[in-house]
Coordinates of C-alpha atoms and ligand atoms in Angstrom, one line a residue:
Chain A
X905 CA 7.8 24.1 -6.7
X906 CA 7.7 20.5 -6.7
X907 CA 4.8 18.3 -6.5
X908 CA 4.5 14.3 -5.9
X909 CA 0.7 13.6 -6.7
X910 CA -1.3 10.4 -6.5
X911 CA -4.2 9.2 -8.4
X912 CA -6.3 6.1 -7.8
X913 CA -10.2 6.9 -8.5
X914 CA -10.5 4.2 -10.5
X915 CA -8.5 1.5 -11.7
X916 CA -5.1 3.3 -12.4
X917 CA -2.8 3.6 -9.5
X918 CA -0.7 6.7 -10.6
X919 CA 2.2 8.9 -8.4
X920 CA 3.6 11.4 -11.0
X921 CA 6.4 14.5 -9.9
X922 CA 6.1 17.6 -11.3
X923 CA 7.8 20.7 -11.4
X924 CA 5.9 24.2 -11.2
X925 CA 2.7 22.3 -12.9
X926 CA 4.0 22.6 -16.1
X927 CA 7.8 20.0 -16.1
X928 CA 6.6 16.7 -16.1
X929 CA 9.3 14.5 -14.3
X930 CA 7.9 11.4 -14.1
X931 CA 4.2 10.0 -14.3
X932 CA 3.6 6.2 -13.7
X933 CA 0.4 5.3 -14.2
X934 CA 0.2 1.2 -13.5
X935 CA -3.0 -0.1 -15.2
X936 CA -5.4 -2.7 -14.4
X937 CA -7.5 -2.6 -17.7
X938 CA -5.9 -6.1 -18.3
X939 CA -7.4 -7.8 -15.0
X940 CA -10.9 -6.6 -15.4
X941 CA -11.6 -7.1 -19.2
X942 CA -12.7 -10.9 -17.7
X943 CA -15.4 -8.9 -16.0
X944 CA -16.4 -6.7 -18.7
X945 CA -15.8 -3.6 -16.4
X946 CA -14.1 -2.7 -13.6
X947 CA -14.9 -4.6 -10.3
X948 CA -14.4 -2.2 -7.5
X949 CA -13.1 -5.1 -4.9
X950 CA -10.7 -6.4 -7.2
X951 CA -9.5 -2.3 -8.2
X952 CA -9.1 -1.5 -4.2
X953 CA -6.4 -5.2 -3.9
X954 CA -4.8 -4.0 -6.9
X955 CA -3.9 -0.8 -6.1
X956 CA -2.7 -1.9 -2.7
X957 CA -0.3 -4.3 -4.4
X958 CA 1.1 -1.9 -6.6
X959 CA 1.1 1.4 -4.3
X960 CA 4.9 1.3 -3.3
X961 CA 6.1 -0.4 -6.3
X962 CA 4.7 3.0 -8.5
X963 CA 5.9 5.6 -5.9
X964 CA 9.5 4.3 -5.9
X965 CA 9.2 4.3 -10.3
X966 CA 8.2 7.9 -9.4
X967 CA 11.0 9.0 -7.5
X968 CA 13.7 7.4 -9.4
X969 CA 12.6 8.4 -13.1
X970 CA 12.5 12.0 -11.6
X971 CA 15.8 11.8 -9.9
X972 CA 14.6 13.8 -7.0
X973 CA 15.0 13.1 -3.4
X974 CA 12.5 13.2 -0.9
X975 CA 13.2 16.2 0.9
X976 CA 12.7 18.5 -2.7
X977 CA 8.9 18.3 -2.7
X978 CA 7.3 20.7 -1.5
X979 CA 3.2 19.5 -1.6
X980 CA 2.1 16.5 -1.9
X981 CA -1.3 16.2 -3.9
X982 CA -3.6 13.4 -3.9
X983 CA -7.3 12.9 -5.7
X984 CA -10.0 13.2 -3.1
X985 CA -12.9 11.7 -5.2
X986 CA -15.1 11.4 -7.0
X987 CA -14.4 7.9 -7.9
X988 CA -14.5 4.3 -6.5
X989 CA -14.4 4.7 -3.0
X990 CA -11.9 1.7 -1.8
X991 CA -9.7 2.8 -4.7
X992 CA -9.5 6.3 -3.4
X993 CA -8.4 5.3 0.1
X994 CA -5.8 3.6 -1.0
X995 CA -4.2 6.9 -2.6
X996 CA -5.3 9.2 -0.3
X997 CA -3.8 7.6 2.9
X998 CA -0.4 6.5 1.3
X999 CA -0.4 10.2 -0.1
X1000 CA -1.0 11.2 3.9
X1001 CA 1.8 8.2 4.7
X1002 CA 3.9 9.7 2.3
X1003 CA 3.6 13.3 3.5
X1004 CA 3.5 12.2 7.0
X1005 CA 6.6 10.4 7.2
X1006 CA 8.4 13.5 4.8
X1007 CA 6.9 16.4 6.7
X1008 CA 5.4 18.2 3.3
X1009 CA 2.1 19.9 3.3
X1010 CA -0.8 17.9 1.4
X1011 CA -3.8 19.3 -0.5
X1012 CA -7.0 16.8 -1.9
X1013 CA -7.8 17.1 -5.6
X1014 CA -11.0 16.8 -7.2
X1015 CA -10.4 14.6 -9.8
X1016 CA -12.3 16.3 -12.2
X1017 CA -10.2 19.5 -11.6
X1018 CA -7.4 17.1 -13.0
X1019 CA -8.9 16.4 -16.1
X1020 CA -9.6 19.9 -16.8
X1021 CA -6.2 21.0 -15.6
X1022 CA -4.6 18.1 -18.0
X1023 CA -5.0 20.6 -21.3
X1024 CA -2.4 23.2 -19.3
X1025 CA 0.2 20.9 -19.6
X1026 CA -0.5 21.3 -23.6
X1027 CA -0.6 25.4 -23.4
X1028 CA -1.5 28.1 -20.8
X1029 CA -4.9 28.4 -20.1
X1030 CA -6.2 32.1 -21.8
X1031 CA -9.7 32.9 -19.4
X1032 CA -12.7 33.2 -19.7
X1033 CA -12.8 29.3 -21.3
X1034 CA -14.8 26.8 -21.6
X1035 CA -14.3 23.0 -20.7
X1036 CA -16.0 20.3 -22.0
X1037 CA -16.1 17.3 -19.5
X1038 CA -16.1 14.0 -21.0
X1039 CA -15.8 10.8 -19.0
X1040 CA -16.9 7.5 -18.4
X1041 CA -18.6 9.2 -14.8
X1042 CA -19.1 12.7 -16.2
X1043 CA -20.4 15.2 -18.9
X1044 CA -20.4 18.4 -17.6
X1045 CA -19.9 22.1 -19.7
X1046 CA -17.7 24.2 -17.0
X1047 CA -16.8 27.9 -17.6
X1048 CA -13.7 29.1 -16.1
X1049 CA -13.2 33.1 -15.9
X1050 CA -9.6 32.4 -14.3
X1051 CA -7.6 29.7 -12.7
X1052 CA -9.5 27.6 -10.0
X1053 CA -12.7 29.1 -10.5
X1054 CA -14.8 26.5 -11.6
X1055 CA -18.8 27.2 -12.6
X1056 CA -20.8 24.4 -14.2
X1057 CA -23.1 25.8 -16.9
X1058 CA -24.7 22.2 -17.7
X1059 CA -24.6 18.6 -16.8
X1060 CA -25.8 14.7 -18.0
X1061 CA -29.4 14.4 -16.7
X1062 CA -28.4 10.6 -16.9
X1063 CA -26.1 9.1 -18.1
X1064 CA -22.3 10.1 -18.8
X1065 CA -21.4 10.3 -22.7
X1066 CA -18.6 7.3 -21.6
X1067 CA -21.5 5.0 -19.9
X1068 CA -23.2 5.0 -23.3
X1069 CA -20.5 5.0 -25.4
X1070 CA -19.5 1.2 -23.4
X1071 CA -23.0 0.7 -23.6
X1072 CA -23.6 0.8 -27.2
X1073 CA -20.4 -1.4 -27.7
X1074 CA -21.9 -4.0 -25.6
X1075 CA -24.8 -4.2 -27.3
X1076 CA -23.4 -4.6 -30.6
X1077 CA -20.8 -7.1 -28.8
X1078 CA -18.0 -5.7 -28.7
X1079 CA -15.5 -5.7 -25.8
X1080 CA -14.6 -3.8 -23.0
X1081 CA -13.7 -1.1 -22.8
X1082 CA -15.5 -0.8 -25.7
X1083 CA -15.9 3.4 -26.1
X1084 CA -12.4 3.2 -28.1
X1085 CA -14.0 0.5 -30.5
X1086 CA -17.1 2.5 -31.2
X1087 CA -15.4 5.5 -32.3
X1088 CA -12.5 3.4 -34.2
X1089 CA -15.9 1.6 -36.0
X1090 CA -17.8 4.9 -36.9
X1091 CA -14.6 5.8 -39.9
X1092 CA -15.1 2.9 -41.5
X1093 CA -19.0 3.3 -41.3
X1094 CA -22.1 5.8 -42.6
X1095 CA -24.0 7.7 -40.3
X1096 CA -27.5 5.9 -41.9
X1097 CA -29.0 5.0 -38.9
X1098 CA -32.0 7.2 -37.6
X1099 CA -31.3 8.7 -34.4
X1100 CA -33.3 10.4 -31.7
X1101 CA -33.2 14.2 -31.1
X1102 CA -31.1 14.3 -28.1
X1103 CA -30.3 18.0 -28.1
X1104 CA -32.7 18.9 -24.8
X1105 CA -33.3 22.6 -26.5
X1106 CA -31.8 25.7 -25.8
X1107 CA -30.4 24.3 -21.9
X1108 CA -26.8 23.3 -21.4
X1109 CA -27.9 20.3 -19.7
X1110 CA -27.5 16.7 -21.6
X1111 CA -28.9 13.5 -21.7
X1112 CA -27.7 10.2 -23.6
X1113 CA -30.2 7.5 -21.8
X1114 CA -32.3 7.9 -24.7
X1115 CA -30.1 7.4 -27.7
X1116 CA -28.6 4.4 -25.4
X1117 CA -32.2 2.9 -24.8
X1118 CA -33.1 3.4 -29.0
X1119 CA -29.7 1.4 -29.6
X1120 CA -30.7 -1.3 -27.9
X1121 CA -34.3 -1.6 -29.4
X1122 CA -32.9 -1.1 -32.8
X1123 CA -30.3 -3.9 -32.4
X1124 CA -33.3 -6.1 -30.8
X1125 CA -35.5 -5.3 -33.6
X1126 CA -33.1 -6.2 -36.1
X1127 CA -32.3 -9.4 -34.4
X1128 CA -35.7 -10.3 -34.3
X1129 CA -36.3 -9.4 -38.6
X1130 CA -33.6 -11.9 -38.7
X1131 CA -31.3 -8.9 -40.8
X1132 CA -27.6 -8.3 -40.3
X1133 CA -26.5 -5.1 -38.4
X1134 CA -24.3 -2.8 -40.1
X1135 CA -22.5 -2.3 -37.2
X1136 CA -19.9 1.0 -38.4
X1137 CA -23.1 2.2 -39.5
X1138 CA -24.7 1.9 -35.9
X1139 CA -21.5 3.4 -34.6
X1140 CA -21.5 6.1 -37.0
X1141 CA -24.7 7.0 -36.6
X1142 CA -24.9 6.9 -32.9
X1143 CA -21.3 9.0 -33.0
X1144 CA -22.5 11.5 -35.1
X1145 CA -25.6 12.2 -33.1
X1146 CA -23.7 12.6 -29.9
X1147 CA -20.5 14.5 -30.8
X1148 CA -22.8 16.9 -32.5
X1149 CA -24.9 17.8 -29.4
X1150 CA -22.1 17.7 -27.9
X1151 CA -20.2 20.2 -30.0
X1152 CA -23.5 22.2 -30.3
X1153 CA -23.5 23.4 -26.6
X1154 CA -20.2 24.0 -26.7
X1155 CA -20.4 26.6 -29.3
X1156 CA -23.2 28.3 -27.7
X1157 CA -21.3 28.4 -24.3
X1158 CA -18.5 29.8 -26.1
X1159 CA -20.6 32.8 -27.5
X1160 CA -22.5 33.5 -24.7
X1161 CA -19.8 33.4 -22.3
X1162 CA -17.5 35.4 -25.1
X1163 CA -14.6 32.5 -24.5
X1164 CA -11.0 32.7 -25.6
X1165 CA -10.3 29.1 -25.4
X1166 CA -12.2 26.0 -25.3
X1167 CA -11.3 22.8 -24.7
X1168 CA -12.1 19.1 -23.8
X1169 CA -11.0 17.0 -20.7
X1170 CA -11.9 13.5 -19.6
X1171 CA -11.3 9.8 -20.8
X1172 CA -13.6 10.9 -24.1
X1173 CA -11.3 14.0 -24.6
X1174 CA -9.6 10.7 -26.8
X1175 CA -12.6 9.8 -29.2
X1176 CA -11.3 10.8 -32.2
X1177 CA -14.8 11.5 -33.9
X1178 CA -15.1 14.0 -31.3
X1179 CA -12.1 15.4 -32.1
X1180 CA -12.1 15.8 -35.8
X1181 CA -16.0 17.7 -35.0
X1182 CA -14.5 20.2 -32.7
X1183 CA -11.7 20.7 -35.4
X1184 CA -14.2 21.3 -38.1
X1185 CA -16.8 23.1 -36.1
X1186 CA -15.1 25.4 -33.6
X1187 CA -12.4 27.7 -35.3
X1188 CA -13.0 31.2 -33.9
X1189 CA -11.2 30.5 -30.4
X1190 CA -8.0 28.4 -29.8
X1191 CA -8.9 25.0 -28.8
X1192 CA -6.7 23.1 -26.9
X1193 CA -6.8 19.3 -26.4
X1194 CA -4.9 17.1 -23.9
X1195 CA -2.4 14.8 -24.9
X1196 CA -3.9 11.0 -25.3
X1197 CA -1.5 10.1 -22.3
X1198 CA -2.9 12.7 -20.0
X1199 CA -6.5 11.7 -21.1
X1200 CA -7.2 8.6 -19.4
X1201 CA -6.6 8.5 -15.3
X1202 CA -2.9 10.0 -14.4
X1203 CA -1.3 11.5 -11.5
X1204 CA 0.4 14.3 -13.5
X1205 CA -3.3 16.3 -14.1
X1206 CA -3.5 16.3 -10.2
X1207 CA -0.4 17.4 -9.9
X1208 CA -0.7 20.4 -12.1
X1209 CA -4.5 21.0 -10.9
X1210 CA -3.3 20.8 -7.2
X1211 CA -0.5 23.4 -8.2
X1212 CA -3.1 26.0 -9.7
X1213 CA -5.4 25.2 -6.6
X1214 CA -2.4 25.7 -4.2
X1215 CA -1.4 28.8 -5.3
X1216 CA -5.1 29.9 -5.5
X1217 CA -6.0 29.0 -2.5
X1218 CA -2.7 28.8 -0.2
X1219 CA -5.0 26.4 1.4
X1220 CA -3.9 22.8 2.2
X1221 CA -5.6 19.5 4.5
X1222 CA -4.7 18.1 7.0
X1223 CA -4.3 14.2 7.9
X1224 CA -8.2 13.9 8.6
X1225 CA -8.1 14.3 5.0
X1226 CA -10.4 11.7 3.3
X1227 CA -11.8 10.1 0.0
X1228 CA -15.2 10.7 -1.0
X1229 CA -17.4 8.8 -4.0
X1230 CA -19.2 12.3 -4.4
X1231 CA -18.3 15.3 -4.7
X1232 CA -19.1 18.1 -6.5
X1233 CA -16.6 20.7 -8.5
X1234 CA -18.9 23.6 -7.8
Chain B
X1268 CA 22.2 -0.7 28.1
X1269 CA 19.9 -2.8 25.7
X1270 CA 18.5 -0.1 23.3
X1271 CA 14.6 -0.4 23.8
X1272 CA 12.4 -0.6 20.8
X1273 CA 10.3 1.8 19.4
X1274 CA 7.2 -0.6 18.0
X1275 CA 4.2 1.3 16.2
X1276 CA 0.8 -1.6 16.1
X1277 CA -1.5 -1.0 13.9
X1278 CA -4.8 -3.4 13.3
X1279 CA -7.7 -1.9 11.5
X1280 CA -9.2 -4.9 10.4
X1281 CA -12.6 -4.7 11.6
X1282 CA -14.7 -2.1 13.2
X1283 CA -12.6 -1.1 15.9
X1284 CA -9.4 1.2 15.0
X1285 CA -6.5 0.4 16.9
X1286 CA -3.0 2.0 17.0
X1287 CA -0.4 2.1 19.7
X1288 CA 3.3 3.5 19.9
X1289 CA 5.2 1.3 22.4
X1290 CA 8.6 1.7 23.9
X1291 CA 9.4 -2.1 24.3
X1292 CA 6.8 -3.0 26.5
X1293 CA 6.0 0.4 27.7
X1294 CA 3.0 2.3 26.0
X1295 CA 3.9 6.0 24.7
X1296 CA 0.1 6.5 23.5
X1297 CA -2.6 4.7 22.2
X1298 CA -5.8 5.0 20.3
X1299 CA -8.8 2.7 20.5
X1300 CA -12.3 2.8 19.7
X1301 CA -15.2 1.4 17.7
X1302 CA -15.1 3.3 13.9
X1303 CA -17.8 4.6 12.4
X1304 CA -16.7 3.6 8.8
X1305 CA -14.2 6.4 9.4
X1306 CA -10.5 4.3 9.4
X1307 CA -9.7 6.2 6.8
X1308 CA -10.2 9.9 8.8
X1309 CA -9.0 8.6 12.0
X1310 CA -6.0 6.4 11.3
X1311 CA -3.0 9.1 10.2
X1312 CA -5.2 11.9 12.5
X1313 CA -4.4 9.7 15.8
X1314 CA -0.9 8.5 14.5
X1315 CA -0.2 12.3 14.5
X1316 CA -1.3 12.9 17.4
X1317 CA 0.4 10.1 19.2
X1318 CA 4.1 11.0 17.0
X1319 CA 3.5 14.7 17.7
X1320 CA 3.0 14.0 21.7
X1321 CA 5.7 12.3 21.8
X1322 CA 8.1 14.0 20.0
X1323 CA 8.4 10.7 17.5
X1324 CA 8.9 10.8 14.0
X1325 CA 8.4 7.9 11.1
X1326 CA 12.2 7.5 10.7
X1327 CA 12.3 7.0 14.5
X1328 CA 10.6 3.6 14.6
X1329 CA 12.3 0.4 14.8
X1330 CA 9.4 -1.8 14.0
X1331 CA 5.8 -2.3 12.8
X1332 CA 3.6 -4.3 13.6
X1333 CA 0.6 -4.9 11.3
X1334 CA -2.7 -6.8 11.6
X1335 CA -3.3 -8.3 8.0
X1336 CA -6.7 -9.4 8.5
X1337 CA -8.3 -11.8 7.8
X1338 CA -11.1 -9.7 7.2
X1339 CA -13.3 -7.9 4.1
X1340 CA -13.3 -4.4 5.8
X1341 CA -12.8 -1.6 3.7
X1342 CA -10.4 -0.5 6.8
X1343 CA -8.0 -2.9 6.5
X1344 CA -6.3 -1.9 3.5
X1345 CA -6.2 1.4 5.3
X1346 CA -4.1 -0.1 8.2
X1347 CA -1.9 -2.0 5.7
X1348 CA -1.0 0.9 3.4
X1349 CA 0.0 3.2 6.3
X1350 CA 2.1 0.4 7.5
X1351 CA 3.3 -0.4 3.8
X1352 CA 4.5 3.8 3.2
X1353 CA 5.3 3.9 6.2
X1354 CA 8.2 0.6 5.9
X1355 CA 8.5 1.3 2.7
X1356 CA 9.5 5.3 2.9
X1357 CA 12.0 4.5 5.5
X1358 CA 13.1 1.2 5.4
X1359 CA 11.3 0.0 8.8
X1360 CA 10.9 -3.6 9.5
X1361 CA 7.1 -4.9 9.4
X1362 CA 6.4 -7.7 10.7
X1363 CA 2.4 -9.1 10.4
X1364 CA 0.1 -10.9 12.9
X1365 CA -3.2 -12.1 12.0
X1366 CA -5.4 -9.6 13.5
X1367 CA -8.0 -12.7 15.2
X1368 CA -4.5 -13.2 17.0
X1369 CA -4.9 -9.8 18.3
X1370 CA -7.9 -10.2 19.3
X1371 CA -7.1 -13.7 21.0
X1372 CA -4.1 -11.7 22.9
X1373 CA -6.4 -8.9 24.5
X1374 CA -8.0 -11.8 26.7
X1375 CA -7.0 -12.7 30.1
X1376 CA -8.9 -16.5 29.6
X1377 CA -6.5 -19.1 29.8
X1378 CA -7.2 -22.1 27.5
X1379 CA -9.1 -22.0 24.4
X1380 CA -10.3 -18.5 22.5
X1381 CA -12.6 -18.3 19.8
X1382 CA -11.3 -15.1 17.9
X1383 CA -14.2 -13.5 15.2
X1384 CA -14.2 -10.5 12.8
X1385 CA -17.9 -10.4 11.4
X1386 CA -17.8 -11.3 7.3
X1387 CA -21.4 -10.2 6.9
X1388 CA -23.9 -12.4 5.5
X1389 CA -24.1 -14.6 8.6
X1390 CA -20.3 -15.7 8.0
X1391 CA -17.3 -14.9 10.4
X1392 CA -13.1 -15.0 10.1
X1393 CA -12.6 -17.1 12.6
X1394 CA -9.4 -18.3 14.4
X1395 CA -9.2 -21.0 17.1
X1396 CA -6.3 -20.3 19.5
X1397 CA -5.0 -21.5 22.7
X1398 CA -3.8 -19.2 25.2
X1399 CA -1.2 -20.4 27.7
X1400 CA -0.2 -18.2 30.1
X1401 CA 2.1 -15.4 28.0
X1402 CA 1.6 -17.4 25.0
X1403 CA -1.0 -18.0 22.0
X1404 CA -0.9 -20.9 19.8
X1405 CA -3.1 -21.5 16.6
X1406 CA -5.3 -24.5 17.3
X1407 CA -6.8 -24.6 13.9
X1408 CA -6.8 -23.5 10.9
X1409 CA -8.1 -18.9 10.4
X1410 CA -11.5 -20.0 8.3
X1411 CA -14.4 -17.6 7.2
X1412 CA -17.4 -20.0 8.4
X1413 CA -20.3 -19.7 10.1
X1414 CA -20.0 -18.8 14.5
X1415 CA -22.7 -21.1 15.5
X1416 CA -22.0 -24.0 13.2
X1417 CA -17.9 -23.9 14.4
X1418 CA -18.9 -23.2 18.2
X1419 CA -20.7 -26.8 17.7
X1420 CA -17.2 -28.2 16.2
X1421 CA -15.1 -27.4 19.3
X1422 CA -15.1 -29.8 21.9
X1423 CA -13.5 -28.3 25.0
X1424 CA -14.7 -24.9 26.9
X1425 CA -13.8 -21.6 25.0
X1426 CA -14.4 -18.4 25.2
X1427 CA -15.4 -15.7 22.5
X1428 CA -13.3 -12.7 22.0
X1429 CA -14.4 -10.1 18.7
X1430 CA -12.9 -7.4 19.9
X1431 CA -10.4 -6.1 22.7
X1432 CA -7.0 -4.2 22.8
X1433 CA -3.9 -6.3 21.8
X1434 CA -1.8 -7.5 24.6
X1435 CA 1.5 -6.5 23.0
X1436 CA 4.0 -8.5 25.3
X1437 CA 1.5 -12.3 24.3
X1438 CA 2.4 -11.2 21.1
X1439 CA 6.2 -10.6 20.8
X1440 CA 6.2 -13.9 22.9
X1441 CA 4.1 -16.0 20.9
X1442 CA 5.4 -17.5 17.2
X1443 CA 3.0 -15.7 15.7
X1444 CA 4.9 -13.1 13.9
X1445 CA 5.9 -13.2 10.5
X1446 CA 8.7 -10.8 8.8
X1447 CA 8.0 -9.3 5.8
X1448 CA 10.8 -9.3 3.8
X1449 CA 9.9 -7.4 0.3
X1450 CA 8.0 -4.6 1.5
X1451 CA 5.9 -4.6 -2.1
X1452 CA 4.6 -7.6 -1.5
X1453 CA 3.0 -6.8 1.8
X1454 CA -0.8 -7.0 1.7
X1455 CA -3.7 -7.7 3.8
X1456 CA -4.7 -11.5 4.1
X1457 CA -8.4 -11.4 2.7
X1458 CA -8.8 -15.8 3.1
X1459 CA -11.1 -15.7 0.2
X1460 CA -11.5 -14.2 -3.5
X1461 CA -13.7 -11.8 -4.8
X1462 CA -17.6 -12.4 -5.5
X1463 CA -16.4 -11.4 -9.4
X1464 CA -14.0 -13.9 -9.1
X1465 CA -16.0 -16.8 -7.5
X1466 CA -18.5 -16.0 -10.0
X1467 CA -15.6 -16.1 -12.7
X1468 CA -14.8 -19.5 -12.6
Ligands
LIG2963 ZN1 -11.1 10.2 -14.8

């Protein structure tokens, strides 16, 4: 079965062809990271005129690095939401174009259901498991007892792990996006800084507003003493506090829920501090992490998830289909 | 016999949605209405609709015809990247009309028209045309500007038009059309840049 899928939540147009969710063909994914660094984060407006500009250019890369004709796919798949909504409507209407003008069958991803699905294109998924959601929108603990069966054991009371991460880097200056720098700044630093308790107890749920908010007072307070920041340290430190409450749950949802495979989805499935904890914490189940390609916004993880959901499912949409800033997994 | 022309019009650059399949001049099915910020639900529902009825597909069309704006809509780049896949997927000429022209074609006034798309924030697009018989000219200038304050600046009698259905016979008669000729570079006229950008420089 061949898939054409189409991603453009944010500010990544994508159209990526897949065979039986699993044989990449071809996954373009034409970024705008350049445009909105200016801005210091992405400016919805100038995201929607981008991905209008490039939309045709991207499908056609699609089509002729997979070598595959027109009439070969079987399903087209296209995120839904959540996500920026002028962004999505550019995606999800060329994906109903596309299919429209083709005669295939179309089906509307959630685009978290991508992420997740992201890690299959690494190895098979073993159930029951448990994903870790990690994003610049999202932090979510999901258990999965087999494919397309989605429940959500915890959630960010606030803010997502991403938000903070780009928080803290602009408080300390650096740029945007700045989650990447953080993390590369916590090796070369010592966890000294004090942290706040963030762990929320024994519940599944998170909450990062108040590590971000003692960041910012401790970078103000230093300021105003007139002292130099040791800024790996106040990466470090902040790192250290969050990958552990974040690896913490995780482990408990694993034993609870009995799991035979964890693993992590999301733009901050990439932090690398994140990474080496979940290496040295969590041996006792396979872990499986996606490639760094698949990690950040791409039309291949829709293209696999809408396969999984398709053959769930059997279900597809219809060309009322439309894009939606929320919407909920489960 | 002259072959007759399968035309598909599209303008969803303001509230109102419109979309008609036309055999040269005659119309095969149309849809019309106010939106309710629903472009985006409506638009391929009533294309399908309209193809299916008539037994049409994509590949069967000999043109497009686009309204590019000007406007800041959300539901114009829905109009324009139909029209773009559409082209684009199977080779289709396009050719765009400024969508105040469309506007200015749906009136049966004969002299000056005052075409408007509302902006928000007190501002309009507006675009001064003049309408002679079968025929529309551009008096002045498409601007984003206040209704009132332009009104003032016009010196003749005119009449207001900010909505109507396109008159698709003023429009393949007027010069008003322009052929796009790389189909990746089609995209909606927006007459001004972002706030981000504004605020940019
Ligand atoms: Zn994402």
């Amino acid at each position: 079965m061949i898939i054409l899928s189409v991603e453009s939540s944010c500010d990544e147009t994508s159209v990526s062809i897949i065979r039986d969710g699993i044989n990449v063909l071809s996954n373009i994914v034409l970024s705008q990271i350049d445009i909105h660094k200016a801005y210091g984060g992405v400016v919805p407006e100038i995201a929607s005129r981008e991905h209008i500009k490039g939309i045709t250019m991207v499908f056609e890369k699609a089509l002729n690095i997979a070598n595959i004709k027109k009439d070969e796919i079987d399903l087209v798949a296209v995120t839904k939401g959540p996500g920026l909504i002028g962004s999505l409507l550019i995606g999800v209407n060329a994906a109903k174009a596309f299919a429209f003008s083709n005669d295939i069958d179309i089906v509307g991803v959630h685009h978290i259901a991508g992420h997740i699905y992201a890690n299959a294109l690494t190895k098979d998924l073993v159930f029951p498991l448990i994903c870790l959601v990690v994003s610049g929108g999202h932090t979510e603990l999901i258990l999965m007892k087999e494919h397309f069966d989605f429940r959500k054991l915890g959630e960010t009371m606030d803010d997502a792990v991403g938000e903070a991460y780009d928080k803290v880097a602009r408080t300390v200056g650096l740029g945007y996006p700045g989650g990447p720098l953080v993390d590369e700044l916590a090796f070369t630093g010592e966890p000294n800084y004090k942290m706040p308790d963030i762990s929320l107890g024994k519940t599944y749920n998170f909450s990062f507003s108040g590590i971000k908010s003692h960041v910012i007072n401790l970078v103000h307070n230093i300021k105003q003493r007139n002292e130099e920041i040791n800024i790996p340290d106040l990466c470090a430190s902040f790192q250290e506090t969050v990958s552990e409450v974040l690896v913490t749950k995780s482990i408990r949802a694993i034993e609870e829920y009995d799991a035979k495979m964890f693993m992590i989805a999301g733009g901050v499935a990439a932090n690398k501090g994140l990474r080496k904890k979940i290496d040295e914490r969590i041996n006792n189940v396979e872990v499986i992490v996606p490639e760094f390609k698949y990690c950040t916004d791409n039309a291949a993880m829709i293209g696999v998830a809408g396969y999984y959901q398709y053959l769930k499912t059997k279900k597809t949409d219809n060309m009322r289909l439309n894009g939606s800033s929320r919407i909920d997994l489960v | 016999m002259k072959k007759l022309l399968k035309r598909l019009v599209i303008d969803s650059a303001s509230k109102f949605l419109y979309i008609a399949l036309y055999n040269d001049l005659e119309c095969l099915g149309k849809y019309y209405a106010e939106g309710n910020n629903d472009h985006s639900v409506k638009l391929m529902s009533e294309i399908e609709r309209i193809f299916v009825s008539n037994n049409i597909k994509v590949k069967d069309l000999d043109e497009i015809i686009i309204g590019i704006g000007p406007g800041s809509y959300t539901g114009l780049r829905i109009g324009v990247v139909v029209a773009k896949m559409f082209a684009w997927n199977n080779k289709i000429p396009v050719r765009t009309v400024s969508s105040l022209a469309m506007f200015a074609s749906s009136s049966s006034f004969n002299g000056l028209i005052l075409s408007e798309i509302d902006a928000r924030r007190g501002n309009s697009f507006l675009g001064l045309y003049r309408k002679t018989g079968k025929t529309l000219v551009l008096e002045d200038e498409e601007k984003l500007s206040n209704l009132e304050n332009y009104k003032e600046s016009i010196k003749e009698s005119f009449e207001v038009v900010s909505k109507g259905e396109p008159n698709i016979e003023v429009l393949l008669n007027s010069d008003i059309l322009t052929q796009v000729k790389d189909i990746h570079g089609l995209n909606p006229n927006y007459l001004r840049i972002t706030e981000a950008e504004r605020n940019l420089s």
